[in-house]
Amino acid sequence: MKNIYLIGMPSSGKSTLGKRLARELMYFFVDTDRMIIREEGRTIPEIFSQSGEVYFREAEARVLRSIRPGGSQVIATGGGMPCFHDNMAYIKATGVSIFLDVSPEAILARMQVHAQEYPADATDRPLYNPYDDELLGTLRQKYDDRIDIYRQADITITGDATVQAVLDRLGDWL
Ligand SMILES: Nc1ncnc2c1ncn2[C@@H]1O[C@H](COP(=O)(O)OP(=O)(O)O)[C@@H](O)[C@H]1O
Ligand SMILES: O=C(O)C1=C[C@@H](OP(=O)(O)O)[C@@H](O)[C@H](O)C1
Ligand SMILES: [Mg+2]
């Protein structure tokens, strides 16, 4: 069966929803950030600080192409992945893509709530600091930069996506 890719901004719910969707469909679940962490033996903040973003984007492109097409997998991508190294074209050629379209304002709220509940996770995303007063501006800029790529997805789900809503929209795509 076709692979299913979840794309969208950080904290749009790709990893959380992806796991639930995979369980529901009895597909495998993979998270490209986790694949990179395993391959590198380092955390994402460590990769960014020691090797830089360019290196991270190359690792993303490599792990994406290492996933078997047609392998009945739900793939949670990193927020920036579709926007580098022709990854969106590759995603479109090898599976069904779903864009979780969550506004920068809603993302900000999620990140801040998450940082309050789990302070240890606050540094997990090197490009987004939940305590930064400029975070909303950063998120708006990233959203504007990425939206033309994200919109190329086969399916767009706006706002809080439920597994059922995704299953309904997937319909004939599988
Ligand atoms: N639909 C949702 N509504 C509110 N919070 C959510 C939702 N989906 C995910 N979250 C929360 O947002 C945070 C990041 O979710 P995650 O699935 O890791 O996003 P992504 O993989 O897109 O970065 C987590 O704290 C998660 O609980
Ligand atoms: O938006 C981005 O560029 C990034 C998003 C992160 O993934 P999530 O979207 O799963 O948070 C992770 O890949 C890295 O911190 C860079
Ligand atoms: Mg994720």
PDB file of C-alpha atoms and ligand atoms in Angstrom:
ATOM      1  CA  MET A   1       0.000   0.000   0.000  1.00  0.00           C
ATOM      2  CA  LYS A   2       1.049   3.589  -0.604  1.00  0.00           C
ATOM      3  CA  ASN A   3       3.014   5.484   1.981  1.00  0.00           C
ATOM      4  CA  ILE A   4       1.329   8.438   3.694  1.00  0.00           C
ATOM      5  CA  TYR A   5       3.346  11.560   4.434  1.00  0.00           C
ATOM      6  CA  LEU A   6       2.327  14.129   7.024  1.00  0.00           C
ATOM      7  CA  ILE A   7       3.763  17.581   6.409  1.00  0.00           C
ATOM      8  CA  GLY A   8       3.351  20.973   8.077  1.00  0.00           C
ATOM      9  CA  MET A   9       4.735  23.398  10.590  1.00  0.00           C
ATOM     10  CA  PRO A  10       6.476  22.282  13.782  1.00  0.00           C
ATOM     11  CA  SER A  11       3.877  21.338  16.413  1.00  0.00           C
ATOM     12  CA  SER A  12       1.136  20.971  13.793  1.00  0.00           C
ATOM     13  CA  GLY A  13       0.678  17.403  15.105  1.00  0.00           C
ATOM     14  CA  LYS A  14       2.504  15.297  12.490  1.00  0.00           C
ATOM     15  CA  SER A  15       4.173  12.975  14.996  1.00  0.00           C
ATOM     16  CA  THR A  16       1.187  12.695  17.367  1.00  0.00           C
ATOM     17  CA  LEU A  17      -1.433  12.193  14.659  1.00  0.00           C
ATOM     18  CA  GLY A  18       0.885  10.046  12.554  1.00  0.00           C
ATOM     19  CA  LYS A  19       1.228   7.443  15.311  1.00  0.00           C
ATOM     20  CA  ARG A  20      -2.540   7.263  15.797  1.00  0.00           C
ATOM     21  CA  LEU A  21      -3.215   7.100  12.077  1.00  0.00           C
ATOM     22  CA  ALA A  22      -0.714   4.283  11.616  1.00  0.00           C
ATOM     23  CA  ARG A  23      -2.340   2.307  14.423  1.00  0.00           C
ATOM     24  CA  GLU A  24      -5.774   2.802  12.876  1.00  0.00           C
ATOM     25  CA  LEU A  25      -4.659   1.747   9.382  1.00  0.00           C
ATOM     26  CA  MET A  26      -2.340  -0.993  10.669  1.00  0.00           C
ATOM     27  CA  TYR A  27       0.532   0.703   8.865  1.00  0.00           C
ATOM     28  CA  PHE A  28       4.076   1.100  10.152  1.00  0.00           C
ATOM     29  CA  PHE A  29       4.971   4.493  11.641  1.00  0.00           C
ATOM     30  CA  VAL A  30       8.215   6.345  11.019  1.00  0.00           C
ATOM     31  CA  ASP A  31       9.292   9.806  12.092  1.00  0.00           C
ATOM     32  CA  THR A  32      12.125  11.256  10.008  1.00  0.00           C
ATOM     33  CA  ASP A  33      13.466  13.279  12.960  1.00  0.00           C
ATOM     34  CA  ARG A  34      13.750  10.058  14.984  1.00  0.00           C
ATOM     35  CA  MET A  35      15.478   8.309  12.055  1.00  0.00           C
ATOM     36  CA  ILE A  36      18.068  11.098  11.912  1.00  0.00           C
ATOM     37  CA  ILE A  37      18.623  10.987  15.690  1.00  0.00           C
ATOM     38  CA  ARG A  38      19.172   7.227  15.493  1.00  0.00           C
ATOM     39  CA  GLU A  39      21.460   7.431  12.449  1.00  0.00           C
ATOM     40  CA  GLU A  40      23.554  10.263  13.893  1.00  0.00           C
ATOM     41  CA  GLY A  41      23.573   9.139  17.518  1.00  0.00           C
ATOM     42  CA  ARG A  42      22.936  12.790  18.426  1.00  0.00           C
ATOM     43  CA  THR A  43      19.939  14.926  19.308  1.00  0.00           C
ATOM     44  CA  ILE A  44      18.583  17.476  16.806  1.00  0.00           C
ATOM     45  CA  PRO A  45      19.872  20.449  18.858  1.00  0.00           C
ATOM     46  CA  GLU A  46      23.302  18.764  18.912  1.00  0.00           C
ATOM     47  CA  ILE A  47      23.261  18.246  15.143  1.00  0.00           C
ATOM     48  CA  PHE A  48      22.277  21.893  14.546  1.00  0.00           C
ATOM     49  CA  SER A  49      24.855  23.312  16.954  1.00  0.00           C
ATOM     50  CA  GLN A  50      27.742  20.984  16.017  1.00  0.00           C
ATOM     51  CA  SER A  51      27.164  20.528  12.266  1.00  0.00           C
ATOM     52  CA  GLY A  52      24.702  23.262  11.220  1.00  0.00           C
ATOM     53  CA  GLU A  53      21.340  23.371   9.456  1.00  0.00           C
ATOM     54  CA  VAL A  54      22.758  22.603   5.993  1.00  0.00           C
ATOM     55  CA  TYR A  55      24.076  19.292   7.330  1.00  0.00           C
ATOM     56  CA  PHE A  56      20.714  18.530   8.975  1.00  0.00           C
ATOM     57  CA  ARG A  57      18.858  19.196   5.690  1.00  0.00           C
ATOM     58  CA  GLU A  58      21.168  16.767   3.891  1.00  0.00           C
ATOM     59  CA  ALA A  59      20.456  14.123   6.534  1.00  0.00           C
ATOM     60  CA  GLU A  60      16.716  14.729   6.049  1.00  0.00           C
ATOM     61  CA  ALA A  61      16.965  14.247   2.291  1.00  0.00           C
ATOM     62  CA  ARG A  62      18.949  11.048   2.807  1.00  0.00           C
ATOM     63  CA  VAL A  63      16.587   9.434   5.324  1.00  0.00           C
ATOM     64  CA  LEU A  64      13.565  10.375   3.200  1.00  0.00           C
ATOM     65  CA  ARG A  65      15.025   8.511   0.240  1.00  0.00           C
ATOM     66  CA  SER A  66      15.880   5.514   2.420  1.00  0.00           C
ATOM     67  CA  ILE A  67      12.207   4.837   3.220  1.00  0.00           C
ATOM     68  CA  ARG A  68      10.788   2.058   1.070  1.00  0.00           C
ATOM     69  CA  PRO A  69       8.077   3.370  -1.285  1.00  0.00           C
ATOM     70  CA  GLY A  70       4.843   1.392  -1.204  1.00  0.00           C
ATOM     71  CA  GLY A  71       5.685   0.045   2.229  1.00  0.00           C
ATOM     72  CA  SER A  72       2.399   0.825   4.027  1.00  0.00           C
ATOM     73  CA  GLN A  73       4.051   3.417   6.226  1.00  0.00           C
ATOM     74  CA  VAL A  74       2.828   6.611   7.822  1.00  0.00           C
ATOM     75  CA  ILE A  75       5.720   9.060   7.736  1.00  0.00           C
ATOM     76  CA  ALA A  76       5.862  12.083  10.032  1.00  0.00           C
ATOM     77  CA  THR A  77       8.296  14.518   8.401  1.00  0.00           C
ATOM     78  CA  GLY A  78      10.177  17.360  10.081  1.00  0.00           C
ATOM     79  CA  GLY A  79       8.557  20.778   9.588  1.00  0.00           C
ATOM     80  CA  GLY A  80      11.149  22.025   7.120  1.00  0.00           C
ATOM     81  CA  MET A  81      11.730  18.803   5.230  1.00  0.00           C
ATOM     82  CA  PRO A  82       9.461  19.374   2.182  1.00  0.00           C
ATOM     83  CA  CYS A  83      11.149  22.718   1.506  1.00  0.00           C
ATOM     84  CA  PHE A  84      14.688  21.453   0.806  1.00  0.00           C
ATOM     85  CA  HIS A  85      16.439  19.238  -1.756  1.00  0.00           C
ATOM     86  CA  ASP A  86      13.352  18.724  -3.968  1.00  0.00           C
ATOM     87  CA  ASN A  87      11.883  16.665  -1.134  1.00  0.00           C
ATOM     88  CA  MET A  88       8.313  17.722  -1.909  1.00  0.00           C
ATOM     89  CA  ALA A  89       8.593  16.391  -5.457  1.00  0.00           C
ATOM     90  CA  TYR A  90       9.950  13.131  -4.042  1.00  0.00           C
ATOM     91  CA  ILE A  91       7.122  12.967  -1.490  1.00  0.00           C
ATOM     92  CA  LYS A  92       4.519  13.517  -4.200  1.00  0.00           C
ATOM     93  CA  ALA A  93       6.059  10.869  -6.406  1.00  0.00           C
ATOM     94  CA  THR A  94       6.163   8.208  -3.688  1.00  0.00           C
ATOM     95  CA  GLY A  95       2.969   8.536  -1.656  1.00  0.00           C
ATOM     96  CA  VAL A  96      -0.072  10.468  -0.514  1.00  0.00           C
ATOM     97  CA  SER A  97       0.739  13.732   1.231  1.00  0.00           C
ATOM     98  CA  ILE A  98      -1.336  15.397   3.932  1.00  0.00           C
ATOM     99  CA  PHE A  99      -0.721  18.991   5.007  1.00  0.00           C
ATOM    100  CA  LEU A 100      -1.791  19.744   8.590  1.00  0.00           C
ATOM    101  CA  ASP A 101      -2.522  23.455   8.215  1.00  0.00           C
ATOM    102  CA  VAL A 102      -2.335  25.025  11.675  1.00  0.00           C
ATOM    103  CA  SER A 103      -1.995  28.801  12.044  1.00  0.00           C
ATOM    104  CA  PRO A 104       1.160  30.359  13.518  1.00  0.00           C
ATOM    105  CA  GLU A 105      -0.969  31.700  16.401  1.00  0.00           C
ATOM    106  CA  ALA A 106      -2.233  28.216  17.278  1.00  0.00           C
ATOM    107  CA  ILE A 107       1.292  26.793  16.932  1.00  0.00           C
ATOM    108  CA  LEU A 108       2.617  29.463  19.308  1.00  0.00           C
ATOM    109  CA  ALA A 109      -0.006  28.518  21.900  1.00  0.00           C
ATOM    110  CA  ARG A 110       0.817  24.806  21.568  1.00  0.00           C
ATOM    111  CA  MET A 111       4.544  25.430  21.933  1.00  0.00           C
ATOM    112  CA  GLN A 112       4.072  27.606  24.992  1.00  0.00           C
ATOM    113  CA  VAL A 113       1.694  25.176  26.695  1.00  0.00           C
ATOM    114  CA  HIS A 114       4.027  22.278  25.917  1.00  0.00           C
ATOM    115  CA  ALA A 115       7.026  24.173  27.347  1.00  0.00           C
ATOM    116  CA  GLN A 116       5.096  24.826  30.542  1.00  0.00           C
ATOM    117  CA  GLU A 117       4.070  21.192  30.898  1.00  0.00           C
ATOM    118  CA  TYR A 118       7.422  19.740  29.847  1.00  0.00           C
ATOM    119  CA  PRO A 119      10.164  22.337  30.478  1.00  0.00           C
ATOM    120  CA  ALA A 120      12.843  19.779  29.553  1.00  0.00           C
ATOM    121  CA  ASP A 121      11.503  19.708  25.953  1.00  0.00           C
ATOM    122  CA  ALA A 122      11.774  23.493  25.507  1.00  0.00           C
ATOM    123  CA  THR A 123      15.082  23.257  23.640  1.00  0.00           C
ATOM    124  CA  ASP A 124      14.086  20.330  21.390  1.00  0.00           C
ATOM    125  CA  ARG A 125      13.542  22.526  18.316  1.00  0.00           C
ATOM    126  CA  PRO A 126      16.620  24.671  17.738  1.00  0.00           C
ATOM    127  CA  LEU A 127      14.814  27.033  15.333  1.00  0.00           C
ATOM    128  CA  TYR A 128      11.982  27.772  17.773  1.00  0.00           C
ATOM    129  CA  ASN A 129      12.483  28.947  21.348  1.00  0.00           C
ATOM    130  CA  PRO A 130       9.184  28.851  23.268  1.00  0.00           C
ATOM    131  CA  TYR A 131      10.442  31.574  25.640  1.00  0.00           C
ATOM    132  CA  ASP A 132      11.415  33.994  22.833  1.00  0.00           C
ATOM    133  CA  ASP A 133       9.221  37.133  22.581  1.00  0.00           C
ATOM    134  CA  GLU A 134       9.775  37.067  18.809  1.00  0.00           C
ATOM    135  CA  LEU A 135       8.551  33.485  18.357  1.00  0.00           C
ATOM    136  CA  LEU A 136       5.234  34.472  16.764  1.00  0.00           C
ATOM    137  CA  GLY A 137       7.109  36.573  14.179  1.00  0.00           C
ATOM    138  CA  THR A 138       9.485  33.681  13.494  1.00  0.00           C
ATOM    139  CA  LEU A 139       6.577  31.266  13.037  1.00  0.00           C
ATOM    140  CA  ARG A 140       4.722  33.663  10.707  1.00  0.00           C
ATOM    141  CA  GLN A 141       7.844  34.096   8.608  1.00  0.00           C
ATOM    142  CA  LYS A 142       8.416  30.339   8.342  1.00  0.00           C
ATOM    143  CA  TYR A 143       4.756  29.756   7.487  1.00  0.00           C
ATOM    144  CA  ASP A 144       4.915  32.390   4.709  1.00  0.00           C
ATOM    145  CA  ASP A 145       8.180  30.959   3.382  1.00  0.00           C
ATOM    146  CA  ARG A 146       6.854  27.392   3.334  1.00  0.00           C
ATOM    147  CA  ILE A 147       3.185  27.677   2.491  1.00  0.00           C
ATOM    148  CA  ASP A 148       3.561  27.391  -1.301  1.00  0.00           C
ATOM    149  CA  ILE A 149       5.333  24.068  -0.827  1.00  0.00           C
ATOM    150  CA  TYR A 150       2.994  22.767   1.877  1.00  0.00           C
ATOM    151  CA  ARG A 151      -0.017  23.550  -0.348  1.00  0.00           C
ATOM    152  CA  GLN A 152       1.240  21.120  -2.950  1.00  0.00           C
ATOM    153  CA  ALA A 153       0.083  18.283  -0.662  1.00  0.00           C
ATOM    154  CA  ASP A 154      -2.667  16.025  -2.016  1.00  0.00           C
ATOM    155  CA  ILE A 155      -4.857  16.694   1.024  1.00  0.00           C
ATOM    156  CA  THR A 156      -5.002  19.724   3.336  1.00  0.00           C
ATOM    157  CA  ILE A 157      -6.618  19.543   6.759  1.00  0.00           C
ATOM    158  CA  THR A 158      -7.058  22.890   8.465  1.00  0.00           C
ATOM    159  CA  GLY A 159      -7.022  23.360  12.227  1.00  0.00           C
ATOM    160  CA  ASP A 160      -7.156  20.598  14.832  1.00  0.00           C
ATOM    161  CA  ALA A 161      -7.073  17.380  12.811  1.00  0.00           C
ATOM    162  CA  THR A 162      -8.597  14.190  14.170  1.00  0.00           C
ATOM    163  CA  VAL A 163      -7.683  10.719  12.977  1.00  0.00           C
ATOM    164  CA  GLN A 164     -11.255  10.275  11.778  1.00  0.00           C
ATOM    165  CA  ALA A 165     -11.080  13.460   9.694  1.00  0.00           C
ATOM    166  CA  VAL A 166      -7.873  12.230   8.091  1.00  0.00           C
ATOM    167  CA  LEU A 167      -9.348   8.786   7.382  1.00  0.00           C
ATOM    168  CA  ASP A 168     -12.420  10.401   5.804  1.00  0.00           C
ATOM    169  CA  ARG A 169     -10.281  12.555   3.548  1.00  0.00           C
ATOM    170  CA  LEU A 170      -7.919   9.730   2.621  1.00  0.00           C
ATOM    171  CA  GLY A 171     -10.826   7.784   1.114  1.00  0.00           C
ATOM    172  CA  ASP A 172      -9.946   6.987  -2.491  1.00  0.00           C
ATOM    173  CA  TRP A 173      -6.282   7.907  -2.149  1.00  0.00           C
ATOM    174  CA  LEU A 174      -5.342   4.562  -0.615  1.00  0.00           C
TER     175      LEU A 174
HETATM  176  N1  LIG B   1      -4.519  18.658  17.571  1.00  0.00           N
HETATM  177  C1  LIG B   1      -3.747  19.127  18.563  1.00  0.00           C
HETATM  178  N2  LIG B   1      -4.223  20.046  19.417  1.00  0.00           N
HETATM  179  C2  LIG B   1      -3.466  20.543  20.403  1.00  0.00           C
HETATM  180  N3  LIG B   1      -2.185  20.182  20.621  1.00  0.00           N
HETATM  181  C3  LIG B   1      -1.664  19.279  19.812  1.00  0.00           C
HETATM  182  C4  LIG B   1      -2.395  18.705  18.728  1.00  0.00           C
HETATM  183  N4  LIG B   1      -1.585  17.851  18.058  1.00  0.00           N
HETATM  184  C5  LIG B   1      -0.408  17.894  18.707  1.00  0.00           C
HETATM  185  N5  LIG B   1      -0.471  18.732  19.753  1.00  0.00           N
HETATM  186  C6  LIG B   1       0.609  19.016  20.700  1.00  0.00           C
HETATM  187  O1  LIG B   1       1.588  19.783  20.023  1.00  0.00           O
HETATM  188  C7  LIG B   1       2.879  19.330  20.414  1.00  0.00           C
HETATM  189  C8  LIG B   1       3.677  18.917  19.215  1.00  0.00           C
HETATM  190  O2  LIG B   1       3.012  17.900  18.503  1.00  0.00           O
HETATM  191  P1  LIG B   1       3.810  16.989  17.495  1.00  0.00           P
HETATM  192  O3  LIG B   1       2.905  15.865  17.140  1.00  0.00           O
HETATM  193  O4  LIG B   1       5.154  16.667  18.035  1.00  0.00           O
HETATM  194  O5  LIG B   1       3.957  17.964  16.242  1.00  0.00           O
HETATM  195  P2  LIG B   1       4.955  17.911  15.022  1.00  0.00           P
HETATM  196  O6  LIG B   1       5.462  16.510  14.876  1.00  0.00           O
HETATM  197  O7  LIG B   1       4.120  18.362  13.870  1.00  0.00           O
HETATM  198  O8  LIG B   1       6.036  18.877  15.353  1.00  0.00           O
HETATM  199  C9  LIG B   1       2.671  18.198  21.403  1.00  0.00           C
HETATM  200  O9  LIG B   1       2.756  18.771  22.679  1.00  0.00           O
HETATM  201  C10 LIG B   1       1.287  17.734  21.138  1.00  0.00           C
HETATM  202  O10 LIG B   1       0.672  17.229  22.303  1.00  0.00           O
HETATM  203  O1  LIG B   2      10.603  23.451  11.157  1.00  0.00           O
HETATM  204  C1  LIG B   2      11.754  22.972  11.106  1.00  0.00           C
HETATM  205  O2  LIG B   2      12.594  23.386  10.289  1.00  0.00           O
HETATM  206  C2  LIG B   2      12.118  21.851  12.019  1.00  0.00           C
HETATM  207  C3  LIG B   2      11.128  21.081  12.589  1.00  0.00           C
HETATM  208  C4  LIG B   2      11.402  19.951  13.486  1.00  0.00           C
HETATM  209  O3  LIG B   2      10.439  18.916  13.289  1.00  0.00           O
HETATM  210  P1  LIG B   2       8.882  19.015  13.775  1.00  0.00           P
HETATM  211  O4  LIG B   2       8.127  19.683  12.677  1.00  0.00           O
HETATM  212  O5  LIG B   2       8.459  17.596  13.961  1.00  0.00           O
HETATM  213  O6  LIG B   2       8.886  19.789  15.036  1.00  0.00           O
HETATM  214  C5  LIG B   2      12.797  19.390  13.262  1.00  0.00           C
HETATM  215  O7  LIG B   2      12.871  18.697  12.031  1.00  0.00           O
HETATM  216  C6  LIG B   2      13.820  20.475  13.280  1.00  0.00           C
HETATM  217  O8  LIG B   2      13.837  21.055  14.570  1.00  0.00           O
HETATM  218  C7  LIG B   2      13.565  21.563  12.218  1.00  0.00           C
HETATM  219 MG    MG B   3       7.484  15.775  14.807  1.00  0.00          MG
END
